[in-house]
Short mmCIF file of C-alpha atoms and ligand atoms in Angstrom, two decimals:
data_model
loop_
_atom_site.label_atom_id
_atom_site.label_comp_id
_atom_site.label_asym_id
_atom_site.label_seq_id
_atom_site.Cartn_x
_atom_site.Cartn_y
_atom_site.Cartn_z
CA UNK A 14 99.21 56.43 101.42
CA UNK A 15 100.69 59.92 100.93
CA UNK A 16 104.09 60.38 102.50
CA UNK A 17 104.04 63.35 104.83
CA UNK A 18 106.87 65.87 104.62
CA UNK A 19 109.12 66.15 107.67
CA UNK A 20 110.74 69.40 106.52
CA UNK A 21 109.54 72.50 104.73
CA UNK A 22 110.98 75.58 103.06
CA UNK A 23 110.23 79.07 104.38
CA UNK A 24 111.30 82.67 103.82
CA UNK A 25 112.91 84.39 106.80
CA UNK A 26 113.81 88.02 107.40
CA UNK A 27 117.58 88.05 106.83
CA UNK A 28 118.10 91.73 107.74
CA UNK A 29 116.08 94.92 108.20
CA UNK A 30 115.93 97.30 105.23
CA UNK A 31 117.00 100.92 105.28
CA UNK A 32 114.66 102.69 102.89
CA UNK A 33 113.48 100.45 100.07
CA UNK A 34 113.89 96.71 100.78
CA UNK A 35 115.89 94.46 98.45
CA UNK A 36 116.15 90.72 97.88
CA UNK A 37 119.09 90.64 100.31
CA UNK A 38 116.66 91.29 103.21
CA UNK A 39 115.15 87.81 102.69
CA UNK A 40 116.53 84.26 102.86
CA UNK A 41 115.06 80.90 101.88
CA UNK A 42 115.72 78.22 104.52
CA UNK A 43 114.72 74.63 105.14
CA UNK A 44 113.22 73.77 108.54
CA UNK A 45 112.01 70.62 110.27
CA UNK A 46 108.28 70.38 110.74
CA UNK A 47 107.12 69.60 114.30
CA UNK A 48 105.23 66.37 115.01
CA UNK A 49 101.49 66.78 114.70
CA UNK A 50 99.97 67.06 118.22
CA UNK A 51 96.38 66.36 119.20
CA UNK A 52 94.13 69.18 117.90
CA UNK A 53 96.55 70.17 115.11
CA UNK A 54 96.57 70.01 111.33
CA UNK A 55 99.35 69.91 108.74
CA UNK A 56 98.63 72.28 105.85
CA UNK A 57 100.25 72.35 102.41
CA UNK A 58 100.06 75.99 101.35
CA UNK A 59 98.90 76.53 97.77
CA UNK A 60 98.70 80.35 97.57
CA UNK A 61 100.12 83.17 99.68
CA UNK A 62 99.52 86.89 99.71
CA UNK A 63 102.12 89.65 99.70
CA UNK A 64 100.81 92.98 100.99
CA UNK A 65 102.16 96.52 101.31
CA UNK A 66 101.65 96.57 105.13
CA UNK A 67 104.38 93.90 105.42
CA UNK A 68 106.93 96.65 104.70
CA UNK A 69 106.10 98.21 108.09
CA UNK A 70 106.65 94.88 109.83
CA UNK A 71 110.22 94.75 108.48
CA UNK A 72 111.09 97.75 110.71
CA UNK A 73 111.68 97.32 114.43
CA UNK A 74 109.16 99.78 115.80
CA UNK A 75 105.90 99.59 117.72
CA UNK A 76 102.77 99.29 115.58
CA UNK A 77 99.32 97.68 115.61
CA UNK A 78 101.07 94.40 114.72
CA UNK A 79 104.50 93.22 115.98
CA UNK A 80 107.59 93.53 113.77
CA UNK A 81 108.99 90.50 111.92
CA UNK A 82 112.04 89.09 113.72
CA UNK A 83 115.40 88.66 111.98
CA UNK A 84 116.02 84.93 111.39
CA UNK A 85 112.33 84.08 111.80
CA UNK A 86 109.84 83.17 109.07
CA UNK A 87 107.67 85.98 107.78
CA UNK A 88 103.91 85.55 108.06
CA UNK A 89 100.79 86.70 106.28
CA UNK A 90 97.58 85.46 104.70
CA UNK A 91 97.67 82.14 102.83
CA UNK A 92 95.38 79.35 101.72
CA UNK A 93 96.14 75.67 101.52
CA UNK A 94 94.95 72.11 101.90
CA UNK A 95 94.96 70.01 105.05
CA UNK A 96 97.16 66.97 104.33
CA UNK A 97 97.16 65.45 107.83
CA UNK A 98 94.83 66.04 110.72
CA UNK A 99 94.58 65.24 114.42
CA UNK A 100 91.79 67.80 114.84
CA UNK A 101 88.22 66.60 115.11
CA UNK A 102 86.02 68.29 112.52
CA UNK A 103 88.85 69.16 110.09
CA UNK A 104 89.26 66.33 107.62
CA UNK A 105 92.21 65.72 105.34
CA UNK A 106 91.46 67.49 102.04
CA UNK A 107 89.79 70.53 103.65
CA UNK A 108 90.73 73.87 102.07
CA UNK A 109 91.65 76.44 104.72
CA UNK A 110 92.84 80.01 105.06
CA UNK A 111 95.22 81.08 107.81
CA UNK A 112 97.99 83.57 108.61
CA UNK A 113 101.12 81.38 108.17
CA UNK A 114 102.15 82.28 104.65
CA UNK A 115 105.75 82.59 103.36
CA UNK A 116 106.27 78.80 103.76
CA UNK A 117 105.25 75.67 101.90
CA UNK A 118 103.89 73.62 104.82
CA UNK A 119 102.84 74.49 108.33
CA UNK A 120 101.57 72.73 111.45
CA UNK A 121 98.78 74.76 113.04
CA UNK A 122 96.28 74.46 115.88
CA UNK A 123 92.76 73.89 114.58
CA UNK A 124 91.73 77.33 115.92
CA UNK A 125 94.29 79.01 113.65
CA UNK A 126 92.68 77.81 110.41
CA UNK A 127 89.37 78.80 108.81
CA UNK A 128 87.81 76.34 106.37
CA UNK A 129 86.96 77.97 103.03
CA UNK A 130 84.47 76.81 100.44
CA UNK A 131 86.26 76.15 97.11
CA UNK A 132 82.84 75.57 95.48
CA UNK A 133 81.82 79.16 96.25
CA UNK A 134 84.95 80.63 94.65
CA UNK A 135 88.44 79.46 93.69
CA UNK A 136 90.75 79.39 96.74
CA UNK A 137 92.98 82.29 95.60
CA UNK A 138 89.97 84.64 95.72
CA UNK A 139 89.98 84.23 99.52
CA UNK A 140 93.24 86.21 99.50
CA UNK A 141 91.84 88.91 97.17
CA UNK A 142 88.26 89.95 96.49
CA UNK A 143 86.94 87.57 99.18
CA UNK A 144 89.79 88.28 101.61
CA UNK A 145 90.93 91.26 103.65
CA UNK A 146 91.59 93.08 100.35
CA UNK A 147 87.92 93.05 99.37
CA UNK A 148 86.73 93.60 102.92
CA UNK A 149 88.96 96.69 103.16
CA UNK A 150 87.42 98.19 100.03
CA UNK A 151 83.89 97.35 101.17
CA UNK A 152 84.33 98.68 104.73
CA UNK A 153 86.02 101.86 103.49
CA UNK A 154 83.15 102.75 101.17
CA UNK A 155 80.19 101.54 103.25
CA UNK A 156 81.27 102.58 106.75
CA UNK A 157 84.46 104.67 106.97
CA UNK A 158 83.69 107.06 104.08
CA UNK A 159 80.23 105.96 102.96
CA UNK A 160 79.31 106.42 99.31
CA UNK A 161 75.85 107.85 98.69
CA UNK A 162 73.94 107.60 95.42
CA UNK A 163 75.05 110.33 93.01
CA UNK A 164 78.48 110.83 94.64
CA UNK A 165 81.70 111.49 92.76
CA UNK A 166 84.30 109.09 94.16
CA UNK A 167 88.08 109.17 93.76
CA UNK A 168 90.13 105.99 94.33
CA UNK A 169 93.95 105.90 94.49
CA UNK A 170 96.15 102.86 93.65
CA UNK A 171 93.04 102.03 91.63
CA UNK A 172 94.52 99.24 89.50
CA UNK A 173 95.75 97.44 92.62
CA UNK A 174 94.00 94.86 94.78
CA UNK A 175 91.95 97.11 97.09
CA UNK A 176 91.52 99.89 94.52
CA UNK A 177 90.19 97.74 91.67
CA UNK A 178 87.57 96.19 93.95
CA UNK A 179 86.75 99.58 95.51
CA UNK A 180 85.98 101.23 92.17
CA UNK A 181 83.44 98.52 91.34
CA UNK A 182 81.89 98.63 94.83
CA UNK A 183 81.54 102.43 94.56
CA UNK A 184 79.55 101.92 91.34
CA UNK A 185 77.42 99.21 92.96
CA UNK A 186 76.67 101.65 95.81
CA UNK A 187 75.29 104.19 93.34
CA UNK A 188 78.20 106.57 92.75
CA UNK A 189 77.51 108.58 89.61
CA UNK A 190 81.17 109.09 88.74
CA UNK A 191 84.17 107.03 89.82
CA UNK A 192 87.68 108.26 89.08
CA UNK A 193 90.80 106.18 89.61
CA UNK A 194 94.48 107.03 89.65
CA UNK A 195 97.21 104.55 88.75
CA UNK A 196 100.76 104.49 87.41
CA UNK A 197 101.07 104.28 83.63
CA UNK A 198 98.83 104.08 80.56
CA UNK A 199 98.34 100.29 80.62
CA UNK A 200 96.83 100.52 84.10
CA UNK A 201 94.62 103.55 83.34
CA UNK A 202 93.31 101.79 80.23
CA UNK A 203 92.41 98.78 82.36
CA UNK A 204 90.54 100.99 84.83
CA UNK A 205 88.28 102.20 82.02
CA UNK A 206 87.93 98.97 80.04
CA UNK A 207 87.92 96.26 82.70
CA UNK A 208 87.02 97.75 86.06
CA UNK A 209 84.27 100.19 84.97
CA UNK A 210 85.83 103.48 86.11
CA UNK A 211 84.40 106.60 84.43
CA UNK A 212 87.75 108.40 84.30
CA UNK A 213 91.35 107.41 84.91
CA UNK A 214 94.37 109.47 85.89
CA UNK A 215 97.97 108.46 85.23
CA UNK A 216 99.66 110.06 88.24
CA UNK A 217 103.11 109.31 86.82
CA UNK A 218 102.34 111.70 83.93
CA UNK A 219 102.37 114.60 86.45
CA UNK A 220 99.93 117.44 87.31
CA UNK A 221 97.75 115.26 89.51
CA UNK A 222 95.68 118.29 90.61
CA UNK A 223 95.03 119.39 87.02
CA UNK A 224 94.12 115.86 85.94
CA UNK A 225 91.72 115.46 88.87
CA UNK A 226 90.13 118.86 88.17
CA UNK A 227 89.57 117.82 84.54
CA UNK A 228 88.05 114.48 85.60
CA UNK A 229 85.90 115.98 88.39
CA UNK A 230 85.27 119.67 87.55
CA UNK A 231 82.76 120.02 90.43
CA UNK A 232 84.99 118.27 92.96
CA UNK A 233 84.71 114.92 94.71
CA UNK A 234 82.53 113.64 97.56
CA UNK A 235 84.51 110.59 98.66
CA UNK A 236 88.20 109.72 98.47
CA UNK A 237 89.74 106.33 99.29
CA UNK A 238 93.37 107.08 100.12
CA UNK A 239 95.90 104.28 99.70
CA UNK A 240 98.80 106.58 98.88
CA UNK A 241 99.05 109.66 101.17
CA UNK A 242 101.38 112.58 100.32
CA UNK A 243 100.54 114.41 97.09
CA UNK A 244 97.45 112.26 96.40
CA UNK A 245 95.92 113.15 99.77
CA UNK A 246 96.80 116.84 99.39
CA UNK A 247 95.16 117.02 95.96
CA UNK A 248 92.08 115.13 97.19
CA UNK A 249 91.58 117.47 100.17
CA UNK A 250 91.82 120.44 97.79
CA UNK A 251 89.19 118.87 95.51
CA UNK A 252 86.76 117.64 98.14
CA UNK A 253 83.33 119.20 98.45
CA UNK A 254 81.80 120.35 101.75
CA UNK A 255 80.84 117.40 103.98
CA UNK A 256 83.09 115.13 101.92
CA UNK A 257 84.46 111.89 103.34
CA UNK A 258 87.96 110.48 103.15
CA UNK A 259 88.94 106.94 104.14
CA UNK A 260 92.57 106.81 105.25
CA UNK A 261 93.32 103.25 104.17
CA UNK A 262 97.04 103.39 103.42
CA UNK A 263 99.92 105.75 102.65
CA UNK A 264 102.15 103.66 100.39
CA UNK A 265 104.07 106.65 99.00
CA UNK A 266 105.78 106.93 102.40
CA UNK A 267 106.31 103.26 103.35
CA UNK A 268 110.01 103.33 102.44
CA UNK A 269 110.64 106.63 104.26
CA UNK A 270 110.06 110.32 103.67
CA UNK A 271 109.07 111.28 100.13
CA UNK A 272 109.36 115.06 100.25
CA UNK A 273 105.79 115.27 98.94
CA UNK A 274 103.67 118.05 100.47
CA UNK A 275 100.92 116.79 102.80
CA UNK A 276 97.27 117.95 102.85
CA UNK A 277 95.83 121.29 103.97
CA UNK A 278 93.96 120.04 107.03
CA UNK A 279 92.62 123.54 107.82
CA UNK A 280 90.72 123.36 104.54
CA UNK A 281 89.41 119.95 105.59
CA UNK A 282 88.26 121.48 108.89
CA UNK A 283 86.45 124.48 107.40
CA UNK A 284 84.71 122.26 104.84
CA UNK A 285 83.62 119.92 107.64
CA UNK A 286 85.29 117.00 105.89
CA UNK A 287 85.51 113.66 107.65
CA UNK A 288 88.94 112.01 107.43
CA UNK A 289 88.77 108.66 109.16
CA UNK A 290 91.43 106.03 109.52
CA UNK A 291 90.62 102.34 109.29
CA UNK A 292 92.06 98.93 110.03
CA UNK A 293 90.39 96.01 108.30
CA UNK A 294 90.69 93.86 111.45
CA UNK A 295 87.87 95.89 113.04
CA UNK A 296 85.55 94.57 110.33
CA UNK A 297 86.28 90.85 110.86
CA UNK A 298 82.85 90.44 112.55
CA UNK A 299 81.20 91.10 109.15
CA UNK A 300 83.69 88.97 107.15
CA UNK A 301 81.24 86.08 106.60
CA UNK A 302 78.47 88.45 105.51
CA UNK A 303 80.88 90.22 103.14
CA UNK A 304 82.16 86.93 101.60
CA UNK A 305 78.60 85.81 100.80
CA UNK A 306 77.84 89.17 99.14
CA UNK A 307 81.13 89.41 97.22
CA UNK A 308 80.97 85.76 96.06
CA UNK A 309 77.59 86.54 94.49
CA UNK A 310 79.09 89.65 92.83
CA UNK A 311 81.97 87.52 91.48
CA UNK A 312 79.57 84.88 90.18
CA UNK A 313 77.25 87.34 88.39
CA UNK A 314 80.08 89.46 86.96
CA UNK A 315 79.37 92.59 89.08
CA UNK A 316 82.90 92.19 90.41
CA UNK A 317 85.80 91.52 88.05
CA UNK A 318 89.25 90.72 89.34
CA UNK A 319 92.77 90.54 88.03
CA UNK A 320 95.69 88.76 89.63
CA UNK A 321 99.42 89.04 89.09
CA UNK A 322 100.90 85.65 89.95
CA UNK A 323 104.53 84.80 90.78
CA UNK A 324 105.39 81.10 90.77
CA UNK A 325 107.10 79.36 93.70
CA UNK A 326 108.19 80.30 97.22
CA UNK A 327 111.61 81.49 96.01
CA UNK A 328 109.78 84.21 94.02
CA UNK A 329 107.87 85.51 97.09
CA UNK A 330 110.41 88.28 97.91
CA UNK A 331 110.31 89.48 94.28
CA UNK A 332 106.51 89.50 94.41
CA UNK A 333 106.59 91.54 97.62
CA UNK A 334 109.12 94.05 96.20
CA UNK A 335 106.90 94.20 93.11
CA UNK A 336 103.74 95.11 95.02
CA UNK A 337 105.58 98.07 96.55
CA UNK A 338 106.73 99.34 93.16
CA UNK A 339 103.57 98.70 91.12
CA UNK A 340 104.56 95.50 89.27
CA UNK A 341 101.07 94.16 89.99
CA UNK A 342 97.71 94.63 88.36
CA UNK A 343 94.95 93.62 90.74
CA UNK A 344 95.96 91.29 93.56
CA UNK A 345 99.61 90.23 93.83
CA UNK A 346 99.80 86.51 94.68
CA UNK A 347 102.39 83.75 94.93
CA UNK A 348 101.39 80.23 93.84
CA UNK A 349 103.26 77.68 95.91
P1 NAP B 411 98.01 97.16 95.74
O1 NAP B 411 97.21 98.40 95.54
O2 NAP B 411 97.61 95.94 95.01
O3 NAP B 411 99.53 97.42 95.44
C1 NAP B 411 100.12 98.61 95.82
C2 NAP B 411 100.07 99.60 94.66
O4 NAP B 411 100.41 100.90 95.14
C3 NAP B 411 101.07 99.31 93.57
O5 NAP B 411 100.56 98.38 92.63
C4 NAP B 411 101.32 100.69 92.95
O6 NAP B 411 100.49 100.86 91.81
C5 NAP B 411 100.85 101.67 94.04
N1 NAP B 411 101.94 102.55 94.48
C6 NAP B 411 103.16 102.20 94.95
N2 NAP B 411 103.88 103.30 95.25
C7 NAP B 411 103.09 104.38 94.94
C8 NAP B 411 103.27 105.80 95.02
N3 NAP B 411 104.41 106.33 95.49
N4 NAP B 411 102.25 106.59 94.63
C9 NAP B 411 101.10 106.06 94.14
N5 NAP B 411 100.87 104.73 94.05
C10 NAP B 411 101.86 103.90 94.44
O7 NAP B 411 98.05 96.85 97.29
P2 NAP B 411 96.81 96.61 98.27
O8 NAP B 411 97.08 95.39 99.04
O9 NAP B 411 95.55 96.73 97.50
O10 NAP B 411 96.92 97.84 99.26
C11 NAP B 411 96.58 99.15 98.81
C12 NAP B 411 96.71 100.11 99.99
O11 NAP B 411 95.76 99.76 101.00
C13 NAP B 411 98.07 100.09 100.67
O12 NAP B 411 98.38 101.40 101.07
C14 NAP B 411 97.84 99.20 101.87
O13 NAP B 411 98.75 99.43 102.91
C15 NAP B 411 96.42 99.59 102.24
N6 NAP B 411 95.66 98.59 103.00
C16 NAP B 411 95.18 98.97 104.23
C17 NAP B 411 94.38 98.12 104.96
C18 NAP B 411 93.84 98.58 106.27
O14 NAP B 411 93.34 97.75 107.04
N7 NAP B 411 93.89 99.87 106.56
C19 NAP B 411 94.11 96.83 104.47
C20 NAP B 411 94.61 96.47 103.19
C21 NAP B 411 95.39 97.36 102.47
P3 NAP B 411 100.84 101.95 90.65
O15 NAP B 411 101.51 101.17 89.57
O16 NAP B 411 99.49 102.46 90.28
O17 NAP B 411 101.74 102.96 91.26
#
């Protein structure tokens, strides 16, 4: 019989950052696990996600999701294995996804876990291409800023988790030209050689507007914005009449003001451009449908993924700091 743990290790918010976070904002602590009550499961987490939006939760301000609390464990998407169960219908050994990452074990109500099918795809994919990452890319390009056959599409943070999936989905939707921007030559090379982009821009090399004009001389029809600031300004200047922009993220400003000039929204107005914000949570009703579609794309090679993996819970803060500064290619994950 397996001996069940009575304690676990978790990462708590030690202090709130001012500007860019550092390792000192996190602490690793050991906590007692509660007794398993009727209707609950004990999960051993195997993978956890670190995501840029978590930076916003480190600040104490109102948002669509409550701030992390100092002294409390952080949370976020994770997958794991049920190692004890008092919930009917969830057997020991079931692989599940849930929202109690940043810890090695967790006791959860049955309603808080979603069984995943490890036969359909390896569990870590449920945090990336088959998780909210992939769903974000899919929803952005099918609903928020729909791609039409023949479109020229521009994707920012293109070598990252959402961006790398988005470029491939844009192609699958019939875009004739897909352009990605990323930081550094290794990432732009990967966009062309691994993820099927037609052109790649290294924004760190400067002259973003000139590089985009060279890659898309007739302008762009769709832009997926993960960055804000200069990227959004340049995209609005390059967008054709009736263009569509999905406001997915604005990572250039997550640590505070950047001094980058914002977009010319009057130009967006006179060109009848649609700029639409999105939150992936609104698309949870189509999650199952998306997973089935994306799992088939993964299996037949339509969708290729990369992961950057940090090992062990104590590396989770470093992984999170890394996703903010571009240390990742594809999805940033922590293996627990
Ligand atoms: P990711 O792209 O895998 O990682 C973030 C990437 O952003 C880094 O790898 C880095 O790549 C790039 N970056 C960092 N600072 C930058 C800057 N100043 N200018 C340009 N690029 C910069 O992360 P993700 O999870 O896929 O998220 C991507 C974006 O989507 C984020 O803005 C996130 O908040 C947003 N998002 C929104 C939703 C929603 O529901 N609206 C859901 C998921 C994600 P480089 O090395 O290329 O700089």
